Amino acid sequence: MVFRLTTGKLKIDDTVPDTDWILPINKSMGACTAPGSDAKRDCYGHSVFTDIQDLVKAQQSTPWARKKSISSVDLTCGWIDASPRSGDSHHDWWPEPLTHIPTATCVAEKP
């Protein structure tokens, strides 16, 4: 079980929509799709936290993140690697296959 920022429209116990699982490489904006960028490993993974308190701290310190809800995610496939750039429990998760959409449920509405 991990935690992730999700759409701010969710209420407690809502299921996270499939649109929240678009990989960074497939988004219309961002570092992975900027002209001249090379598709790095991070462009194919999702940012997750193993400790919800670390995610809450990261959310409070980042203006765009305050517009998001927090959801619990049940990971059943793929691989995960620690990347503590946004807190000690931050990880990157790469689904296998890349199109896999996990089960996720809102546990905290946007602040």
Coordinates of N, CA, C and O in Angstrom, one line a residue:
M1 N 0.9 -1.2 0.0 CA 0.0 0.0 0.0 C 0.9 1.2 0.0 O 1.8 1.3 0.8
V2 N 0.6 2.2 -0.9 CA 1.3 3.4 -1.0 C 0.3 4.5 -1.1 O -0.9 4.3 -1.2
F3 N 0.7 5.8 -1.1 CA -0.1 6.9 -1.2 C 0.3 7.9 -2.3 O 1.5 7.9 -2.6
R4 N -0.6 8.5 -2.9 CA -0.3 9.4 -4.1 C -1.3 10.5 -4.2 O -2.4 10.5 -3.8
L5 N -0.8 11.7 -4.7 CA -1.7 12.8 -5.0 C -2.6 12.4 -6.2 O -2.1 11.8 -7.2
T6 N -3.8 12.8 -6.1 CA -4.8 12.5 -7.1 C -5.7 13.7 -7.3 O -5.6 14.7 -6.6
T7 N -6.6 13.6 -8.3 CA -7.4 14.8 -8.6 C -8.1 15.4 -7.4 O -8.5 14.6 -6.5
G8 N -8.2 16.7 -7.3 CA -8.8 17.4 -6.2 C -10.3 17.3 -6.1 O -10.9 17.7 -5.1
K9 N -10.9 16.7 -7.1 CA -12.4 16.6 -7.1 C -12.9 15.4 -6.2 O -14.1 15.3 -6.1
L10 N -12.0 14.6 -5.7 CA -12.4 13.4 -5.0 C -12.9 13.6 -3.6 O -12.3 14.5 -2.9
K11 N -13.8 12.8 -3.2 CA -14.3 12.8 -1.8 C -13.8 11.5 -1.1 O -13.4 10.6 -1.8
I12 N -13.7 11.5 0.2 CA -13.3 10.3 0.9 C -14.0 9.0 0.4 O -15.2 9.1 0.2
D13 N -13.3 8.0 0.1 CA -13.8 6.7 -0.4 C -14.1 6.6 -1.9 O -14.5 5.6 -2.4
D14 N -13.9 7.8 -2.6 CA -14.1 7.8 -4.0 C -13.0 7.0 -4.7 O -11.9 7.0 -4.2
T15 N -13.3 6.3 -5.8 CA -12.3 5.6 -6.6 C -11.6 6.6 -7.5 O -12.2 7.5 -8.1
V16 N -10.3 6.5 -7.6 CA -9.5 7.4 -8.4 C -9.8 7.0 -9.9 O -9.8 5.9 -10.3
P17 N -10.1 8.1 -10.7 CA -10.4 7.8 -12.1 C -9.1 7.4 -12.9 O -8.0 7.7 -12.5
D18 N -9.4 6.7 -14.0 CA -8.2 6.2 -14.9 C -7.4 7.4 -15.4 O -6.2 7.2 -15.6
T19 N -8.0 8.6 -15.5 CA -7.2 9.7 -16.0 C -6.1 10.2 -15.1 O -5.2 10.9 -15.5
D20 N -6.1 9.7 -13.8 CA -5.1 10.1 -12.9 C -3.8 9.2 -13.1 O -2.8 9.4 -12.4
W21 N -3.9 8.3 -14.0 CA -2.8 7.3 -14.2 C -2.1 7.5 -15.5 O -1.5 6.6 -16.1
I22 N -2.1 8.7 -16.1 CA -1.4 9.0 -17.3 C 0.1 9.1 -17.0 O 0.4 9.9 -16.1
L23 N 0.9 8.4 -17.6 CA 2.3 8.5 -17.4 C 2.9 9.9 -17.8 O 2.4 10.4 -18.8
P24 N 3.9 10.4 -17.1 CA 4.4 11.7 -17.5 C 4.8 11.8 -19.0 O 4.7 12.8 -19.6
I25 N 5.3 10.7 -19.5 CA 5.7 10.7 -21.0 C 4.5 10.9 -21.9 O 4.7 11.4 -23.0
N26 N 3.3 10.6 -21.4 CA 2.1 10.8 -22.2 C 1.3 12.0 -21.9 O 0.2 12.2 -22.5
K27 N 1.8 12.9 -21.0 CA 1.1 14.1 -20.7 C 1.4 15.2 -21.7 O 2.4 15.2 -22.4
S28 N 0.5 16.1 -21.9 CA 0.7 17.2 -22.9 C 1.7 18.2 -22.5 O 2.2 19.0 -23.3
M29 N 1.9 18.3 -21.2 CA 2.8 19.3 -20.6 C 3.7 18.7 -19.6 O 3.4 17.6 -19.0
G30 N 4.9 19.3 -19.4 CA 5.8 18.8 -18.3 C 7.2 18.5 -18.9 O 7.4 18.6 -20.1
A31 N 8.1 18.2 -18.0 CA 9.5 18.0 -18.3 C 9.7 16.9 -19.3 O 10.6 16.9 -20.1
C32 N 8.9 15.9 -19.3 CA 9.0 14.7 -20.1 C 8.6 14.9 -21.6 O 9.0 14.2 -22.5
T33 N 7.8 16.0 -21.8 CA 7.3 16.2 -23.1 C 7.8 17.5 -23.7 O 7.4 17.9 -24.8
A34 N 8.7 18.2 -23.0 CA 9.2 19.5 -23.4 C 10.1 19.3 -24.6 O 10.8 18.2 -24.7
P35 N 10.1 20.2 -25.6 CA 11.0 20.0 -26.8 C 12.5 19.8 -26.3 O 13.0 20.5 -25.4
G36 N 13.1 18.9 -26.9 CA 14.5 18.6 -26.6 C 14.8 17.7 -25.4 O 15.9 17.4 -25.1
S37 N 13.7 17.3 -24.7 CA 13.9 16.5 -23.6 C 14.1 15.0 -24.0 O 13.6 14.6 -25.1
D38 N 14.9 14.3 -23.3 CA 15.0 12.9 -23.6 C 14.2 12.1 -22.6 O 14.1 12.4 -21.4
A39 N 13.5 11.1 -23.0 CA 12.6 10.3 -22.1 C 13.5 9.5 -21.1 O 14.1 8.5 -21.4
K40 N 13.5 10.0 -19.9 CA 14.2 9.3 -18.8 C 13.3 8.3 -18.1 O 12.1 8.3 -18.3
R41 N 14.0 7.5 -17.4 CA 13.3 6.5 -16.6 C 12.1 7.0 -15.8 O 11.0 6.4 -15.8
D42 N 12.3 8.2 -15.2 CA 11.2 8.9 -14.4 C 10.0 9.2 -15.2 O 8.9 9.3 -14.7
C43 N 10.1 9.3 -16.6 CA 9.0 9.6 -17.4 C 8.0 8.5 -17.6 O 6.9 8.7 -18.1
Y44 N 8.4 7.3 -17.1 CA 7.5 6.1 -17.3 C 7.0 5.6 -15.9 O 6.4 4.5 -15.8
G45 N 7.2 6.4 -14.9 CA 6.8 6.0 -13.5 C 5.9 7.0 -12.9 O 5.7 8.1 -13.3
H46 N 5.3 6.6 -11.7 CA 4.4 7.5 -10.9 C 5.1 7.7 -9.6 O 5.7 6.9 -9.0
S47 N 4.9 8.9 -9.1 CA 5.4 9.3 -7.8 C 4.4 8.8 -6.7 O 3.2 9.1 -6.7
V48 N 5.0 8.1 -5.7 CA 4.2 7.5 -4.6 C 5.0 7.7 -3.3 O 6.2 7.9 -3.3
F49 N 4.3 7.6 -2.2 CA 4.9 7.7 -0.9 C 4.4 6.4 0.0 O 3.3 6.0 -0.1
T50 N 5.3 5.9 0.8 CA 5.0 4.8 1.6 C 4.4 5.3 3.0 O 3.8 4.5 3.7
D51 N 4.7 6.6 3.3 CA 4.2 7.2 4.6 C 3.3 8.4 4.2 O 3.8 9.3 3.6
I52 N 2.1 8.3 4.6 CA 1.1 9.4 4.2 C 1.5 10.7 4.8 O 1.3 11.8 4.2
Q53 N 2.2 10.7 6.0 CA 2.6 12.0 6.6 C 3.7 12.7 5.8 O 3.7 13.9 5.7
D54 N 4.6 11.9 5.2 CA 5.5 12.5 4.2 C 4.8 13.2 3.1 O 5.2 14.3 2.6
L55 N 3.8 12.5 2.5 CA 3.1 13.1 1.4 C 2.3 14.4 1.9 O 2.3 15.4 1.1
V56 N 1.7 14.4 3.0 CA 1.0 15.5 3.5 C 2.0 16.7 3.7 O 1.7 17.8 3.2
K57 N 3.2 16.5 4.2 CA 4.2 17.5 4.3 C 4.6 18.1 2.9 O 4.7 19.3 2.7
A58 N 4.8 17.2 1.9 CA 5.2 17.6 0.6 C 4.0 18.4 0.0 O 4.3 19.4 -0.7
Q59 N 2.8 17.9 0.2 CA 1.6 18.6 -0.3 C 1.5 20.0 0.2 O 1.2 21.0 -0.5
Q60 N 1.8 20.2 1.5 CA 1.7 21.5 2.1 C 2.7 22.5 1.7 O 2.5 23.7 1.7
S61 N 3.9 22.0 1.2 CA 5.0 22.9 0.8 C 5.0 23.2 -0.7 O 5.8 23.9 -1.2
T62 N 4.0 22.6 -1.5 CA 4.0 22.8 -2.9 C 2.6 23.4 -3.3 O 1.6 22.7 -3.2
P63 N 2.5 24.6 -3.8 CA 1.2 25.2 -4.1 C 0.3 24.4 -5.0 O -0.9 24.2 -4.7
W64 N 0.8 23.8 -6.1 CA 0.0 23.0 -7.0 C -0.5 21.8 -6.3 O -1.6 21.3 -6.6
A65 N 0.2 21.2 -5.4 CA -0.2 20.0 -4.7 C -1.3 20.2 -3.8 O -2.0 19.3 -3.4
R66 N -1.5 21.4 -3.3 CA -2.6 21.7 -2.3 C -3.9 21.6 -3.0 O -4.9 21.5 -2.3
K67 N -3.9 21.5 -4.3 CA -5.2 21.4 -5.0 C -5.6 19.9 -5.3 O -6.6 19.6 -5.9
K68 N -4.8 19.0 -4.7 CA -5.0 17.6 -5.0 C -5.5 16.9 -3.7 O -5.3 17.4 -2.6
S69 N -6.1 15.8 -3.9 CA -6.5 14.9 -2.8 C -5.4 13.9 -2.7 O -4.5 13.8 -3.4
I70 N -5.5 13.0 -1.6 CA -4.5 12.0 -1.4 C -5.3 10.7 -1.4 O -6.4 10.5 -0.8
S71 N -4.7 9.7 -2.1 CA -5.4 8.4 -2.3 C -4.4 7.3 -1.9 O -3.2 7.4 -2.0
S72 N -5.0 6.2 -1.3 CA -4.2 5.0 -1.1 C -4.3 4.2 -2.3 O -5.3 4.1 -3.0
V73 N -3.2 3.5 -2.6 CA -3.0 2.7 -3.8 C -2.5 1.3 -3.5 O -1.6 1.2 -2.8
D74 N -3.2 0.3 -4.0 CA -2.9 -1.1 -3.8 C -2.0 -1.5 -5.0 O -2.6 -1.7 -6.1
L75 N -0.7 -1.6 -4.8 CA 0.2 -2.0 -5.9 C 0.3 -3.5 -6.0 O 0.6 -4.2 -5.0
T76 N 0.0 -4.0 -7.1 CA 0.0 -5.5 -7.3 C 1.0 -5.9 -8.4 O 1.1 -7.1 -8.6
C77 N 1.6 -5.0 -9.1 CA 2.5 -5.4 -10.2 C 3.5 -4.2 -10.4 O 3.4 -3.2 -9.8
G78 N 4.5 -4.5 -11.2 CA 5.5 -3.5 -11.5 C 6.6 -3.5 -10.5 O 6.8 -4.5 -9.7
W79 N 7.4 -2.4 -10.5 CA 8.5 -2.3 -9.5 C 8.5 -0.9 -8.9 O 8.1 0.0 -9.5
I80 N 9.1 -0.8 -7.7 CA 9.2 0.4 -7.0 C 10.6 0.6 -6.5 O 11.4 -0.3 -6.2
D81 N 11.0 1.9 -6.5 CA 12.4 2.2 -6.1 C 12.4 3.5 -5.3 O 11.7 4.5 -5.7
A82 N 13.1 3.5 -4.2 CA 13.2 4.7 -3.4 C 13.8 5.9 -4.1 O 14.8 5.7 -4.8
S83 N 13.3 7.1 -4.0 CA 13.8 8.3 -4.6 C 13.4 9.4 -3.6 O 12.5 10.2 -3.9
P84 N 14.1 9.6 -2.5 CA 13.7 10.5 -1.5 C 13.9 12.0 -1.8 O 14.3 12.8 -0.9
R85 N 13.5 12.4 -3.0 CA 13.7 13.8 -3.3 C 12.6 14.7 -2.7 O 12.7 15.9 -2.6
S86 N 11.5 14.1 -2.4 CA 10.3 14.8 -1.8 C 9.9 14.3 -0.4 O 8.8 14.6 0.0
G87 N 10.8 13.7 0.2 CA 10.5 13.1 1.6 C 11.1 11.7 1.7 O 11.4 11.1 0.7
D88 N 11.4 11.3 2.9 CA 12.1 10.0 3.1 C 11.4 8.8 2.5 O 12.0 7.9 2.1
S89 N 10.0 8.9 2.4 CA 9.3 7.7 2.0 C 8.9 7.9 0.5 O 8.0 7.1 0.0
H90 N 9.4 8.8 -0.2 CA 9.1 9.0 -1.6 C 9.7 7.9 -2.5 O 10.8 7.5 -2.3
H91 N 8.9 7.3 -3.4 CA 9.3 6.3 -4.3 C 8.8 6.6 -5.7 O 7.8 7.3 -5.9
D92 N 9.4 6.0 -6.7 CA 8.9 6.0 -8.0 C 8.4 4.5 -8.3 O 9.0 3.6 -7.9
W93 N 7.2 4.5 -8.9 CA 6.6 3.2 -9.2 C 6.4 3.1 -10.7 O 5.8 4.0 -11.3
W94 N 6.9 2.0 -11.3 CA 6.7 1.7 -12.7 C 5.8 0.5 -12.9 O 6.1 -0.6 -12.4
P95 N 4.6 0.8 -13.4 CA 3.6 -0.3 -13.6 C 4.1 -1.3 -14.7 O 4.9 -0.9 -15.6
E96 N 3.7 -2.5 -14.5 CA 4.0 -3.5 -15.5 C 2.7 -4.3 -15.8 O 2.2 -5.0 -14.9
P97 N 2.1 -4.2 -17.0 CA 2.5 -3.4 -18.1 C 2.4 -1.9 -17.8 O 1.7 -1.5 -16.9
L98 N 3.0 -1.0 -18.7 CA 2.9 0.4 -18.4 C 1.5 1.0 -18.5 O 1.2 2.0 -17.9
T99 N 0.5 0.2 -19.0 CA -0.9 0.7 -19.1 C -1.7 0.2 -17.9 O -2.9 0.5 -17.8
H100 N -1.1 -0.5 -17.0 CA -1.8 -1.0 -15.8 C -2.3 0.2 -15.0 O -1.6 1.1 -14.7
I101 N -3.6 0.0 -14.5 CA -4.2 1.0 -13.6 C -4.5 0.3 -12.3 O -5.3 -0.6 -12.3
P102 N -3.9 0.7 -11.2 CA -4.1 0.1 -9.9 C -5.4 0.5 -9.3 O -6.0 1.5 -9.7
T103 N -5.8 -0.2 -8.3 CA -7.0 0.2 -7.4 C -6.5 1.2 -6.5 O -5.5 1.1 -5.8
A104 N -7.2 2.4 -6.5 CA -6.9 3.5 -5.6 C -8.1 4.1 -5.1 O -9.1 4.3 -5.8
T105 N -8.1 4.6 -3.8 CA -9.2 5.1 -3.1 C -8.8 6.4 -2.4 O -7.8 6.4 -1.7
C106 N -9.6 7.4 -2.5 CA -9.3 8.7 -1.8 C -9.4 8.5 -0.3 O -10.4 8.0 0.2
V107 N -8.3 9.0 0.4 CA -8.3 8.9 1.9 C -8.3 10.3 2.5 O -8.4 10.4 3.7
A108 N -8.0 11.3 1.7 CA -7.9 12.7 2.2 C -8.3 13.6 1.1 O -7.7 13.7 0.1
E109 N -9.3 14.4 1.3 CA -9.8 15.4 0.4 C -8.7 16.6 0.3 O -8.0 16.7 1.3
K110 N -8.8 17.4 -0.8 CA -7.8 18.5 -0.8 C -8.0 19.4 0.4 O -9.1 19.5 0.9
P111 N -6.9 20.0 0.9 CA -7.0 20.8 2.1 C -7.9 22.0 1.9 O -8.1 22.5 0.8

